[in-house]
XYZ file of C-alpha atoms in Angstrom:
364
model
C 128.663 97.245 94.017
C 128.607 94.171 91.812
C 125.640 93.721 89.191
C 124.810 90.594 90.875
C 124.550 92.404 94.614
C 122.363 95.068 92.696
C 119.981 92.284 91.349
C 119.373 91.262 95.122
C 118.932 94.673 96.149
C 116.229 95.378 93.243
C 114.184 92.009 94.286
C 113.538 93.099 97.725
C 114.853 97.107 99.136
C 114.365 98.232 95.703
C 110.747 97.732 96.162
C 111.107 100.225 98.900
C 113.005 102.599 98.026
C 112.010 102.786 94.265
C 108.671 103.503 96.199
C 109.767 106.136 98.352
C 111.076 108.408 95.131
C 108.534 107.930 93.542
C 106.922 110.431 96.363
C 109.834 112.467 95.815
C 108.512 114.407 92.665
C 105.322 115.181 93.982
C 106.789 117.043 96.940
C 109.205 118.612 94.167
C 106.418 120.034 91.664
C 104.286 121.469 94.512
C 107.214 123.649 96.193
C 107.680 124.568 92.584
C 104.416 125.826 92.765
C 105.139 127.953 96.085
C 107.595 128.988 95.349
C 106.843 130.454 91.356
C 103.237 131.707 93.310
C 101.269 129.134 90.384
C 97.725 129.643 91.469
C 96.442 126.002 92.051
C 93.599 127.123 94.039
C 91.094 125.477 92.069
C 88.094 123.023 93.254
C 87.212 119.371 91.720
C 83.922 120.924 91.828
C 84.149 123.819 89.843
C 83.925 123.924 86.012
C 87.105 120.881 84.629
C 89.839 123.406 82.617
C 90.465 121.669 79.249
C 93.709 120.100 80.056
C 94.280 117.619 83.035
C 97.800 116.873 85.000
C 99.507 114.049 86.735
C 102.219 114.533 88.948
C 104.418 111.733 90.839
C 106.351 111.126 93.444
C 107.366 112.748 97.413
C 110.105 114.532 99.634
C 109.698 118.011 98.462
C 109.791 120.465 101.054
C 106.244 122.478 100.581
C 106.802 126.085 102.034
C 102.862 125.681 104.098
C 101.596 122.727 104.324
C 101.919 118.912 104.035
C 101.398 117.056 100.314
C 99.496 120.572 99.894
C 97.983 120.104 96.785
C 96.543 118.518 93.808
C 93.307 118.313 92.145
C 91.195 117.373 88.346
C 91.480 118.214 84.614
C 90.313 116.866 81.960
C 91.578 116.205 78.512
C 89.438 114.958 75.401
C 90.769 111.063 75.336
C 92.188 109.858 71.630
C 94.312 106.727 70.428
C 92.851 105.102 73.631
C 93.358 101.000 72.866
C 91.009 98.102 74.337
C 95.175 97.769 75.678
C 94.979 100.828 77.901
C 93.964 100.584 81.780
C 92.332 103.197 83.940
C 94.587 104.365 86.468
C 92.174 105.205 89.437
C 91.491 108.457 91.450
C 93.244 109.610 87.682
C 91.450 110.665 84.689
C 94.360 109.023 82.744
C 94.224 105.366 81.203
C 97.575 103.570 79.814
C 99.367 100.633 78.575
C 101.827 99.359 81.009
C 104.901 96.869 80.354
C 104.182 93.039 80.462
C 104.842 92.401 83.861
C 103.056 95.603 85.309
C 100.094 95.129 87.420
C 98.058 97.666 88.844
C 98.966 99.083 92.282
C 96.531 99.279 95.135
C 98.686 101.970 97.058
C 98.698 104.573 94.758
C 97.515 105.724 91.142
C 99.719 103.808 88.902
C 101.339 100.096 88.150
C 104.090 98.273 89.620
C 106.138 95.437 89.182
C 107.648 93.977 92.489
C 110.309 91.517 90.937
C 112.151 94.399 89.737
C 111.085 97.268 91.922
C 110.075 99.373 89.114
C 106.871 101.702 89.012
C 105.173 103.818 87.199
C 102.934 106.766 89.039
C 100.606 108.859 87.480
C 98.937 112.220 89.773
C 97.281 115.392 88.822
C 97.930 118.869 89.679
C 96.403 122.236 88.463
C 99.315 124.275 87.581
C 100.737 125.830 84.491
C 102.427 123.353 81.977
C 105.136 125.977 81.111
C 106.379 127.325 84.701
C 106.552 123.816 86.176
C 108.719 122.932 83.040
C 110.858 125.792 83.507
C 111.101 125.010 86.977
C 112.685 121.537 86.379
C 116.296 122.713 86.215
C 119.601 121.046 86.386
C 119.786 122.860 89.859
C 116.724 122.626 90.879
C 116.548 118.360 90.774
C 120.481 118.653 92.634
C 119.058 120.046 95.296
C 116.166 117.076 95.844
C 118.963 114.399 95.217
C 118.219 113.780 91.662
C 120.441 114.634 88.516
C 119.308 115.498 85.310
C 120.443 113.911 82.678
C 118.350 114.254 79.297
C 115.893 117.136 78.982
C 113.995 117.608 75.609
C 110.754 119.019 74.046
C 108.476 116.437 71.728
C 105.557 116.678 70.219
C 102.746 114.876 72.124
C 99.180 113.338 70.931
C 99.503 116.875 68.531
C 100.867 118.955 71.331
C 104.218 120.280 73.397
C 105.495 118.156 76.295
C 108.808 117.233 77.731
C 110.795 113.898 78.538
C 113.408 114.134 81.207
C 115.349 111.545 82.139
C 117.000 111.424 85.764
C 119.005 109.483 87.978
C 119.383 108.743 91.455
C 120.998 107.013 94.343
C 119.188 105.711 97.385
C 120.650 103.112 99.887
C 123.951 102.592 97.545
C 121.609 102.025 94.375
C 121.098 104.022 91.337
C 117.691 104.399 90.298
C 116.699 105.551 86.949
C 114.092 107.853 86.415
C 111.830 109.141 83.410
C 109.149 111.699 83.497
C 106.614 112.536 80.902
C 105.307 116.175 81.347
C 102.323 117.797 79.375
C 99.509 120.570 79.498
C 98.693 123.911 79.208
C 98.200 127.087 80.854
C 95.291 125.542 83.187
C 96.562 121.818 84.261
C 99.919 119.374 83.587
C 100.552 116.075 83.644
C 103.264 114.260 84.965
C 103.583 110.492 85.027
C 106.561 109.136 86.765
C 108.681 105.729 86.135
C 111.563 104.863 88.219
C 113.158 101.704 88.190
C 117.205 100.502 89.567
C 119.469 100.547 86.875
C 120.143 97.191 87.632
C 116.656 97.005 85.696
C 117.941 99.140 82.856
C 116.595 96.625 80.259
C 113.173 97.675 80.559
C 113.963 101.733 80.005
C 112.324 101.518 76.328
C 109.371 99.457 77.633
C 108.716 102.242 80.469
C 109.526 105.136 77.934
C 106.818 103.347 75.258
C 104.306 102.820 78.798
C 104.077 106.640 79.677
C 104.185 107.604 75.833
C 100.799 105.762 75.691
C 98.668 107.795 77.905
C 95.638 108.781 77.264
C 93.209 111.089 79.356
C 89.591 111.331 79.309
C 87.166 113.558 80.106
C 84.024 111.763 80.757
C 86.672 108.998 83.081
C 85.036 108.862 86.727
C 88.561 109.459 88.912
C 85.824 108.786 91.963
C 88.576 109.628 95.116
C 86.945 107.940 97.148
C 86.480 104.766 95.379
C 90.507 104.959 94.535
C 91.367 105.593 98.059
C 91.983 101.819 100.284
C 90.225 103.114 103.442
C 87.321 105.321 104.718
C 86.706 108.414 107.074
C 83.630 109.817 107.812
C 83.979 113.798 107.883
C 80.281 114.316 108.531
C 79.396 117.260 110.726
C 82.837 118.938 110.244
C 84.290 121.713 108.013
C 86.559 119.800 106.104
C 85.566 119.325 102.286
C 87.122 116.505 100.302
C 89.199 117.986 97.690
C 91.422 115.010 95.950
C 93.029 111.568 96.012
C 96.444 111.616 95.037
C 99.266 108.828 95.933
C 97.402 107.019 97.800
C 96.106 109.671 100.260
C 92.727 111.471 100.608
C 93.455 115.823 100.537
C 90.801 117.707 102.516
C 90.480 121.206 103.822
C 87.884 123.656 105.292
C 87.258 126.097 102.507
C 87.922 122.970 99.192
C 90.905 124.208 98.069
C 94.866 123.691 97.916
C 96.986 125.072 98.915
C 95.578 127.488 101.569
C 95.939 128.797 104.869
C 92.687 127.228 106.279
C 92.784 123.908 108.433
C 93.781 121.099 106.515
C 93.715 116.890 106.380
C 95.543 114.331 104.709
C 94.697 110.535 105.255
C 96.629 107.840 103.550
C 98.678 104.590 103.408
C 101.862 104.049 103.300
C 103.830 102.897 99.763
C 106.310 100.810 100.876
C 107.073 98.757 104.146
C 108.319 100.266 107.075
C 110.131 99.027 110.047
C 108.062 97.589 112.815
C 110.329 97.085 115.649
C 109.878 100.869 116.942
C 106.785 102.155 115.812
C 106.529 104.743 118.444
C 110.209 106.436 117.294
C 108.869 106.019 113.605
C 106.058 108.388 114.402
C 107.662 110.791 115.894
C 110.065 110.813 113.058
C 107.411 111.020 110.632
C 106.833 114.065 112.365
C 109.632 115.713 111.625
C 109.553 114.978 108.284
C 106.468 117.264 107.594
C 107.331 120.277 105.863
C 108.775 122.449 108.163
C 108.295 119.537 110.394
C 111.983 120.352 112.264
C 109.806 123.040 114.131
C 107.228 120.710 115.252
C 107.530 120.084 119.206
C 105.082 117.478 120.606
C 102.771 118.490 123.307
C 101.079 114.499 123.959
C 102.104 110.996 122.528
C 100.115 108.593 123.065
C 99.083 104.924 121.600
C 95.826 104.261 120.201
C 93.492 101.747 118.347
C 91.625 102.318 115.815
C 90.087 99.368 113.670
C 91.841 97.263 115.182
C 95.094 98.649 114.608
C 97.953 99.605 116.961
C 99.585 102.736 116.571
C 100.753 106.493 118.090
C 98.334 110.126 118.427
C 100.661 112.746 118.606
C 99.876 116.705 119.235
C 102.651 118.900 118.415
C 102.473 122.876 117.788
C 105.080 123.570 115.037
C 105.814 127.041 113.073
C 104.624 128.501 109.709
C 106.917 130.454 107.448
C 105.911 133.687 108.933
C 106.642 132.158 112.397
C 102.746 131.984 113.612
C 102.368 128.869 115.399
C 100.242 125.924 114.328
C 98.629 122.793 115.770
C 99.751 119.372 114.019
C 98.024 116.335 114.334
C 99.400 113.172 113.533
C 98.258 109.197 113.634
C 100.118 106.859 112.553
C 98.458 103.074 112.521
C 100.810 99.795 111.794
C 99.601 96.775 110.882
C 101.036 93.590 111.046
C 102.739 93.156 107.514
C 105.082 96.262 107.985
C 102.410 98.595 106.151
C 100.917 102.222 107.882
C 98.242 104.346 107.624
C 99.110 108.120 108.533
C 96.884 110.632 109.528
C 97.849 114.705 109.598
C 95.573 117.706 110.322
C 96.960 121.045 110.344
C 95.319 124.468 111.768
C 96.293 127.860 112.335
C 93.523 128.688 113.762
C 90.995 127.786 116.704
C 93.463 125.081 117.830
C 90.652 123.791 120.710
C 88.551 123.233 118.064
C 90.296 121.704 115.053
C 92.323 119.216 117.148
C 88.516 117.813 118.386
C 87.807 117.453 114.759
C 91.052 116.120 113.917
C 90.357 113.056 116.322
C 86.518 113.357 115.767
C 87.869 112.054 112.291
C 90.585 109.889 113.046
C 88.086 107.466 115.129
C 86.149 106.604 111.604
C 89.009 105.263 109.977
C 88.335 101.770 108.568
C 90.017 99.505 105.935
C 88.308 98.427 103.080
């Protein structure tokens, strides 16, 4: 593919798909996670551990749940610049390239001429056995090939650089991650861009070396989050806002095996000319979503948006069976809002919540 066909694919389906891996490495840290048994059971409520995380990225193949994850830590905030932004629903401020604005999809900046982003998320989890997780094998396996891995030293402490690359749609996308922490919380910020774009790899590299986090910085979820829900007079507890999506579950932590809920929009356009066969893809895309089998489809409005309800019963790992609820609502501009509630237990009861919930949806 010439340069100058790349260029045209960076202006426009770059966007896209630069987007959608960006999701890629949330997905990947969390099955880390699951599968290295890192307890990340902790509450946004409960006393902040001294270090904080942030965590990028999507298509990762959790062993329980959906996006099960994610919450707060804090870090005492130094060589913070009148420069730096505050990344919302983050704790995390930094200077991002000329040309960078902030997103409104997701924690982090973007710049649509050239389809690069930068994504910054948070997830309570060892620093050292997500690190060693990050193996040459490891990122094959999720499409993505490692090419630089190295320790540096980091505002006075360890973290890691890794640089990556990736294809998508016939483009190579570049990708570097800044990781730091300790035993109690890591960070990992996220910036992808085509290589097309390769000009601005110092300028992202200099971006996520600027972070800063901060203690005392409200990361208000709900404030970062571009929609509402009302939850009132159910069990679910809000836990976190991470890529754009609100995390809740009955008992305030993730993961877990109680009843779960994830609300969010969508970070990149999406086809609109079968919206119907798009949800029921989405579907299957869930973790472990291959199981799911759909009971009732059927369309629905809510705030004044068109889209699909679907009911499926899918399968855990241990092969119990589990109700999945899904809405997905399009709106005219090729954007979606997706809602998923998951229960393995009193099915009769969860799925009322589920759509008890789903009715309050509203835009900001």
């Amino acid at each position: 593919m010439s340069s100058a066909k790349n260029d045209f694919v960076t202006v426009g389906e770059s966007r896209k798909v630069g987007q959608d891996l960006q999701s890629s490495t949330v997905f990947l840290v969390l099955n880390f996670c699951k599968k290295l048994k890192i307890p990340t059971s902790i509450s946004p409520y409960s006393a902040i551990p001294k270090t904080f995380t942030a965590v990028l990225n999507k298509n990762l193949k959790m062993k329980n749940r959906l996006l099960l994850t994610l919450l707060l830590f804090g870090q005492i905030a130094f060589g913070q610049t009148e420069k730096h932004i505050k990344v919302s629903g983050t704790k995390c401020s930094l200077v991002p390239p000329s040309g960078f604005v902030v997103a409104t999809n997701f924690s982090g900046f973007q710049n649509t001429e050239t389809g690069a982003s930068i994504m910054i998320n948070e997830l309570p989890a060892p620093y050292q056995s997500l690190i060693d997780g990050f193996t040459a094998e490891a990122l094959k396996s999720r499409g993505m090939n490692l090419i630089k891995k190295h320790p540096i030293n980091f505002n006075g402490s360890e973290a890691t650089l890794l640089d990556l690359t990736q294809l998508a749609n016939g483009t190579n996308y570049i990708k570097q991650m800044l990781v730091f922490g300790d035993t109690k919380g890591t960070v990992l910020i996220n910036g992808i861009y085509p290589e097309a774009s390769k000009a601005i790899e110092e300028k992202i590299k200099d971006a996520l070396l600027s972070t800063v986090c901060n203690n005392s910085q409200n990361d208000n979820p709900l404030e970062a989050a571009t929609f509402t829900i009302d939850i009132k007079d159910t069990d679910f507890k809000l836990i976190k806002y991470m890529s754009g999506s609100l995390l809740y579950s009955t008992d305030g932590i993730m993961p877990t095996e109680k009843p779960t809920l994830i609300v969010g929009n969508s970070l990149a356009k999406v086809p609109t000319q079968n919206q119907k066969k798009y949800a029921e893809e989405r579907l299957k895309k869930l973790p472990r979503g291959e199981h799911n089998t759909i009971k009732e489809i059927k369309e629905i409005i809510i705030d004044n948006l068109k889209g699909y309800e679907i009911v499926a019963y899918g399968k855990t790992k241990d092969d119990k069976v589990e109700l999945v609820y899904l809405v997905m609502l399009f709106n005219e501009n090729g954007d979606y809002y997706i809602i998923v509630g998951q229960s393995r237990e009193d099915f009769e009861k969860y799925l009322e919540s589920f759509k008890k919930i789903a009715k309050t949806f509203r835009r900001k």
